[in-house]
mmCIF file with all atom_site columns, C-alpha atoms in Angstrom:
data_model
loop_
_atom_site.group_PDB
_atom_site.id
_atom_site.type_symbol
_atom_site.label_atom_id
_atom_site.label_alt_id
_atom_site.label_comp_id
_atom_site.label_asym_id
_atom_site.label_entity_id
_atom_site.label_seq_id
_atom_site.pdbx_PDB_ins_code
_atom_site.Cartn_x
_atom_site.Cartn_y
_atom_site.Cartn_z
_atom_site.occupancy
_atom_site.B_iso_or_equiv
_atom_site.pdbx_formal_charge
_atom_site.auth_seq_id
_atom_site.auth_comp_id
_atom_site.auth_asym_id
_atom_site.auth_atom_id
_atom_site.pdbx_PDB_model_num
ATOM 1   C CA . UNK A 1 1   ? -31.949 -16.324 48.146 1.00 46.00 ? 1   UNK A CA 1
ATOM 2   C CA . UNK A 1 2   ? -33.369 -15.605 44.712 1.00 48.00 ? 2   UNK A CA 1
ATOM 3   C CA . UNK A 1 3   ? -35.059 -18.246 42.582 1.00 51.00 ? 3   UNK A CA 1
ATOM 4   C CA . UNK A 1 4   ? -33.469 -21.092 44.557 1.00 56.00 ? 4   UNK A CA 1
ATOM 5   C CA . UNK A 1 5   ? -29.901 -19.951 43.823 1.00 54.00 ? 5   UNK A CA 1
ATOM 6   C CA . UNK A 1 6   ? -27.777 -18.837 46.748 1.00 51.00 ? 6   UNK A CA 1
ATOM 7   C CA . UNK A 1 7   ? -25.243 -16.084 46.105 1.00 49.00 ? 7   UNK A CA 1
ATOM 8   C CA . UNK A 1 8   ? -22.381 -14.767 48.176 1.00 46.00 ? 8   UNK A CA 1
ATOM 9   C CA . UNK A 1 9   ? -19.461 -12.404 47.833 1.00 53.00 ? 9   UNK A CA 1
ATOM 10  C CA . UNK A 1 10  ? -15.900 -13.752 47.954 1.00 54.00 ? 10  UNK A CA 1
ATOM 11  C CA . UNK A 1 11  ? -14.833 -10.463 49.561 1.00 59.00 ? 11  UNK A CA 1
ATOM 12  C CA . UNK A 1 12  ? -17.573 -10.258 52.183 1.00 58.00 ? 12  UNK A CA 1
ATOM 13  C CA . UNK A 1 13  ? -17.653 -13.878 53.275 1.00 69.00 ? 13  UNK A CA 1
ATOM 14  C CA . UNK A 1 14  ? -16.128 -14.721 56.667 1.00 78.00 ? 14  UNK A CA 1
ATOM 15  C CA . UNK A 1 15  ? -13.678 -17.543 56.012 1.00 83.00 ? 15  UNK A CA 1
ATOM 16  C CA . UNK A 1 16  ? -12.417 -19.959 58.664 1.00 88.00 ? 16  UNK A CA 1
ATOM 17  C CA . UNK A 1 17  ? -9.086  -19.845 56.861 1.00 92.00 ? 17  UNK A CA 1
ATOM 18  C CA . UNK A 1 18  ? -6.352  -22.298 56.014 1.00 94.00 ? 18  UNK A CA 1
ATOM 19  C CA . UNK A 1 19  ? -4.024  -23.528 58.769 1.00 96.00 ? 19  UNK A CA 1
ATOM 20  C CA . UNK A 1 20  ? -0.423  -24.687 58.588 1.00 97.00 ? 20  UNK A CA 1
ATOM 21  C CA . UNK A 1 21  ? 1.198   -27.286 60.809 1.00 97.00 ? 21  UNK A CA 1
ATOM 22  C CA . UNK A 1 22  ? 4.708   -26.461 62.078 1.00 97.00 ? 22  UNK A CA 1
ATOM 23  C CA . UNK A 1 23  ? 6.089   -29.059 59.639 1.00 97.00 ? 23  UNK A CA 1
ATOM 24  C CA . UNK A 1 24  ? 4.337   -27.392 56.669 1.00 96.00 ? 24  UNK A CA 1
ATOM 25  C CA . UNK A 1 25  ? 5.504   -23.955 57.814 1.00 97.00 ? 25  UNK A CA 1
ATOM 26  C CA . UNK A 1 26  ? 9.099   -25.189 58.024 1.00 97.00 ? 26  UNK A CA 1
ATOM 27  C CA . UNK A 1 27  ? 8.933   -26.580 54.461 1.00 96.00 ? 27  UNK A CA 1
ATOM 28  C CA . UNK A 1 28  ? 7.331   -23.412 53.083 1.00 96.00 ? 28  UNK A CA 1
ATOM 29  C CA . UNK A 1 29  ? 10.065  -21.293 54.687 1.00 97.00 ? 29  UNK A CA 1
ATOM 30  C CA . UNK A 1 30  ? 12.685  -23.584 53.123 1.00 96.00 ? 30  UNK A CA 1
ATOM 31  C CA . UNK A 1 31  ? 11.053  -23.101 49.698 1.00 96.00 ? 31  UNK A CA 1
ATOM 32  C CA . UNK A 1 32  ? 10.937  -19.331 50.259 1.00 96.00 ? 32  UNK A CA 1
ATOM 33  C CA . UNK A 1 33  ? 14.706  -19.291 50.930 1.00 95.00 ? 33  UNK A CA 1
ATOM 34  C CA . UNK A 1 34  ? 15.341  -21.385 47.799 1.00 95.00 ? 34  UNK A CA 1
ATOM 35  C CA . UNK A 1 35  ? 13.268  -18.923 45.716 1.00 94.00 ? 35  UNK A CA 1
ATOM 36  C CA . UNK A 1 36  ? 14.535  -15.519 46.917 1.00 89.00 ? 36  UNK A CA 1
ATOM 37  C CA . UNK A 1 37  ? 12.114  -13.353 44.882 1.00 93.00 ? 37  UNK A CA 1
ATOM 38  C CA . UNK A 1 38  ? 9.059   -15.180 46.165 1.00 95.00 ? 38  UNK A CA 1
ATOM 39  C CA . UNK A 1 39  ? 6.741   -13.819 48.820 1.00 96.00 ? 39  UNK A CA 1
ATOM 40  C CA . UNK A 1 40  ? 5.582   -17.325 49.709 1.00 96.00 ? 40  UNK A CA 1
ATOM 41  C CA . UNK A 1 41  ? 3.690   -20.320 48.417 1.00 96.00 ? 41  UNK A CA 1
ATOM 42  C CA . UNK A 1 42  ? 0.348   -20.095 46.629 1.00 96.00 ? 42  UNK A CA 1
ATOM 43  C CA . UNK A 1 43  ? -2.257  -22.830 47.142 1.00 94.00 ? 43  UNK A CA 1
ATOM 44  C CA . UNK A 1 44  ? -5.109  -22.999 44.668 1.00 91.00 ? 44  UNK A CA 1
ATOM 45  C CA . UNK A 1 45  ? -7.421  -25.558 43.114 1.00 88.00 ? 45  UNK A CA 1
ATOM 46  C CA . UNK A 1 46  ? -8.100  -26.590 39.548 1.00 85.00 ? 46  UNK A CA 1
ATOM 47  C CA . UNK A 1 47  ? -10.490 -28.985 37.905 1.00 79.00 ? 47  UNK A CA 1
ATOM 48  C CA . UNK A 1 48  ? -8.550  -32.199 37.772 1.00 68.00 ? 48  UNK A CA 1
ATOM 49  C CA . UNK A 1 49  ? -8.618  -35.946 38.161 1.00 58.00 ? 49  UNK A CA 1
ATOM 50  C CA . UNK A 1 50  ? -11.492 -38.331 38.535 1.00 59.00 ? 50  UNK A CA 1
ATOM 51  C CA . UNK A 1 51  ? -12.905 -36.743 41.721 1.00 52.00 ? 51  UNK A CA 1
ATOM 52  C CA . UNK A 1 52  ? -13.201 -33.191 40.393 1.00 72.00 ? 52  UNK A CA 1
ATOM 53  C CA . UNK A 1 53  ? -10.526 -30.888 41.857 1.00 77.00 ? 53  UNK A CA 1
ATOM 54  C CA . UNK A 1 54  ? -6.806  -30.967 42.519 1.00 82.00 ? 54  UNK A CA 1
ATOM 55  C CA . UNK A 1 55  ? -4.540  -28.789 44.638 1.00 86.00 ? 55  UNK A CA 1
ATOM 56  C CA . UNK A 1 56  ? -2.084  -26.503 42.847 1.00 89.00 ? 56  UNK A CA 1
ATOM 57  C CA . UNK A 1 57  ? 1.064   -25.184 44.524 1.00 90.00 ? 57  UNK A CA 1
ATOM 58  C CA . UNK A 1 58  ? 3.436   -22.601 43.108 1.00 94.00 ? 58  UNK A CA 1
ATOM 59  C CA . UNK A 1 59  ? 5.825   -20.029 44.469 1.00 96.00 ? 59  UNK A CA 1
ATOM 60  C CA . UNK A 1 60  ? 4.347   -16.538 44.192 1.00 96.00 ? 60  UNK A CA 1
ATOM 61  C CA . UNK A 1 61  ? 6.269   -13.314 43.633 1.00 96.00 ? 61  UNK A CA 1
ATOM 62  C CA . UNK A 1 62  ? 3.431   -10.810 43.334 1.00 95.00 ? 62  UNK A CA 1
ATOM 63  C CA . UNK A 1 63  ? 0.355   -11.640 45.384 1.00 95.00 ? 63  UNK A CA 1
ATOM 64  C CA . UNK A 1 64  ? -2.654  -9.452  44.622 1.00 94.00 ? 64  UNK A CA 1
ATOM 65  C CA . UNK A 1 65  ? -5.711  -8.252  46.504 1.00 93.00 ? 65  UNK A CA 1
ATOM 66  C CA . UNK A 1 66  ? -7.363  -11.443 45.230 1.00 93.00 ? 66  UNK A CA 1
ATOM 67  C CA . UNK A 1 67  ? -5.138  -13.498 47.570 1.00 95.00 ? 67  UNK A CA 1
ATOM 68  C CA . UNK A 1 68  ? -5.646  -14.145 51.261 1.00 95.00 ? 68  UNK A CA 1
ATOM 69  C CA . UNK A 1 69  ? -2.493  -14.546 53.356 1.00 96.00 ? 69  UNK A CA 1
ATOM 70  C CA . UNK A 1 70  ? -2.163  -17.239 56.008 1.00 96.00 ? 70  UNK A CA 1
ATOM 71  C CA . UNK A 1 71  ? 1.088   -17.455 57.928 1.00 95.00 ? 71  UNK A CA 1
ATOM 72  C CA . UNK A 1 72  ? 2.833   -19.324 60.686 1.00 96.00 ? 72  UNK A CA 1
ATOM 73  C CA . UNK A 1 73  ? 6.325   -18.618 62.016 1.00 96.00 ? 73  UNK A CA 1
ATOM 74  C CA . UNK A 1 74  ? 7.284   -16.553 58.952 1.00 96.00 ? 74  UNK A CA 1
ATOM 75  C CA . UNK A 1 75  ? 5.904   -19.030 56.392 1.00 97.00 ? 75  UNK A CA 1
ATOM 76  C CA . UNK A 1 76  ? 3.522   -17.315 53.967 1.00 97.00 ? 76  UNK A CA 1
ATOM 77  C CA . UNK A 1 77  ? 0.723   -19.246 52.278 1.00 97.00 ? 77  UNK A CA 1
ATOM 78  C CA . UNK A 1 78  ? -1.357  -17.277 49.770 1.00 97.00 ? 78  UNK A CA 1
ATOM 79  C CA . UNK A 1 79  ? -4.763  -18.561 48.682 1.00 96.00 ? 79  UNK A CA 1
ATOM 80  C CA . UNK A 1 80  ? -6.767  -17.008 45.836 1.00 94.00 ? 80  UNK A CA 1
ATOM 81  C CA . UNK A 1 81  ? -10.191 -15.965 47.119 1.00 93.00 ? 81  UNK A CA 1
ATOM 82  C CA . UNK A 1 82  ? -11.907 -18.017 44.411 1.00 91.00 ? 82  UNK A CA 1
ATOM 83  C CA . UNK A 1 83  ? -10.339 -21.193 45.903 1.00 91.00 ? 83  UNK A CA 1
ATOM 84  C CA . UNK A 1 84  ? -11.696 -20.553 49.404 1.00 91.00 ? 84  UNK A CA 1
ATOM 85  C CA . UNK A 1 85  ? -15.155 -22.108 48.853 1.00 88.00 ? 85  UNK A CA 1
ATOM 86  C CA . UNK A 1 86  ? -13.343 -25.387 48.088 1.00 87.00 ? 86  UNK A CA 1
ATOM 87  C CA . UNK A 1 87  ? -10.612 -25.368 50.752 1.00 89.00 ? 87  UNK A CA 1
ATOM 88  C CA . UNK A 1 88  ? -11.843 -23.182 53.617 1.00 91.00 ? 88  UNK A CA 1
ATOM 89  C CA . UNK A 1 89  ? -10.974 -24.836 56.936 1.00 92.00 ? 89  UNK A CA 1
ATOM 90  C CA . UNK A 1 90  ? -8.182  -26.974 55.437 1.00 92.00 ? 90  UNK A CA 1
ATOM 91  C CA . UNK A 1 91  ? -5.123  -27.863 57.502 1.00 95.00 ? 91  UNK A CA 1
ATOM 92  C CA . UNK A 1 92  ? -1.951  -28.153 55.400 1.00 94.00 ? 92  UNK A CA 1
ATOM 93  C CA . UNK A 1 93  ? 0.694   -30.561 56.721 1.00 95.00 ? 93  UNK A CA 1
ATOM 94  C CA . UNK A 1 94  ? 4.052   -31.768 55.403 1.00 95.00 ? 94  UNK A CA 1
ATOM 95  C CA . UNK A 1 95  ? 4.716   -35.443 56.112 1.00 93.00 ? 95  UNK A CA 1
ATOM 96  C CA . UNK A 1 96  ? 7.059   -38.275 55.266 1.00 88.00 ? 96  UNK A CA 1
ATOM 97  C CA . UNK A 1 97  ? 5.476   -41.313 53.634 1.00 83.00 ? 97  UNK A CA 1
ATOM 98  C CA . UNK A 1 98  ? 8.110   -43.951 53.057 1.00 84.00 ? 98  UNK A CA 1
ATOM 99  C CA . UNK A 1 99  ? 10.877  -42.250 51.116 1.00 87.00 ? 99  UNK A CA 1
ATOM 100 C CA . UNK A 1 100 ? 8.654   -39.373 49.986 1.00 88.00 ? 100 UNK A CA 1
ATOM 101 C CA . UNK A 1 101 ? 7.959   -36.055 51.668 1.00 91.00 ? 101 UNK A CA 1
ATOM 102 C CA . UNK A 1 102 ? 4.648   -34.522 50.614 1.00 88.00 ? 102 UNK A CA 1
ATOM 103 C CA . UNK A 1 103 ? 2.121   -31.865 51.532 1.00 90.00 ? 103 UNK A CA 1
ATOM 104 C CA . UNK A 1 104 ? -1.081  -33.416 52.900 1.00 89.00 ? 104 UNK A CA 1
ATOM 105 C CA . UNK A 1 105 ? -4.448  -31.715 53.182 1.00 88.00 ? 105 UNK A CA 1
ATOM 106 C CA . UNK A 1 106 ? -7.078  -32.255 55.851 1.00 87.00 ? 106 UNK A CA 1
ATOM 107 C CA . UNK A 1 107 ? -9.930  -30.601 53.979 1.00 84.00 ? 107 UNK A CA 1
ATOM 108 C CA . UNK A 1 108 ? -13.319 -30.679 55.729 1.00 83.00 ? 108 UNK A CA 1
ATOM 109 C CA . UNK A 1 109 ? -15.017 -29.637 52.462 1.00 76.00 ? 109 UNK A CA 1
ATOM 110 C CA . UNK A 1 110 ? -13.758 -32.725 50.583 1.00 71.00 ? 110 UNK A CA 1
ATOM 111 C CA . UNK A 1 111 ? -16.610 -35.222 50.421 1.00 61.00 ? 111 UNK A CA 1
ATOM 112 C CA . UNK A 1 112 ? -14.587 -37.845 48.590 1.00 51.00 ? 112 UNK A CA 1
ATOM 113 C CA . UNK A 1 113 ? -11.166 -38.390 47.014 1.00 58.00 ? 113 UNK A CA 1
ATOM 114 C CA . UNK A 1 114 ? -10.009 -40.473 44.105 1.00 47.00 ? 114 UNK A CA 1
ATOM 115 C CA . UNK A 1 115 ? -8.170  -43.739 44.747 1.00 45.00 ? 115 UNK A CA 1
ATOM 116 C CA . UNK A 1 116 ? -4.758  -42.321 43.849 1.00 46.00 ? 116 UNK A CA 1
ATOM 117 C CA . UNK A 1 117 ? -5.236  -39.310 46.151 1.00 48.00 ? 117 UNK A CA 1
ATOM 118 C CA . UNK A 1 118 ? -4.594  -36.770 43.397 1.00 51.00 ? 118 UNK A CA 1
ATOM 119 C CA . UNK A 1 119 ? -8.046  -35.179 43.395 1.00 47.00 ? 119 UNK A CA 1
ATOM 120 C CA . UNK A 1 120 ? -11.038 -34.499 45.630 1.00 47.00 ? 120 UNK A CA 1
ATOM 121 C CA . UNK A 1 121 ? -14.717 -33.648 45.282 1.00 50.00 ? 121 UNK A CA 1
ATOM 122 C CA . UNK A 1 122 ? -16.886 -31.257 47.278 1.00 50.00 ? 122 UNK A CA 1
#
């Protein structure tokens, strides 16, 4: 620690990782079939909403060395290394809420969420 500021390397840190439930894996595989050129689903974060950060999903065709791969039963979830400090240890689920089916996140790093559930803070 130098001058009260802690530093770390995204490449050298030992991450807990991101886990998928069987339901999330099944949905990711379905999305992979619907998007034949994709290698899987990318999960990142962006500054958003009233709580600070929001999750960003998109199909990914060309993952790079800056992505970490997490998989379950053939479902591929890619996470950019720069997102890991915000979502390390997260469990991704896919659930039905009423008529909607949505991805849900059990993120141990999230200290609070906004009322609408669209963003979180660490």
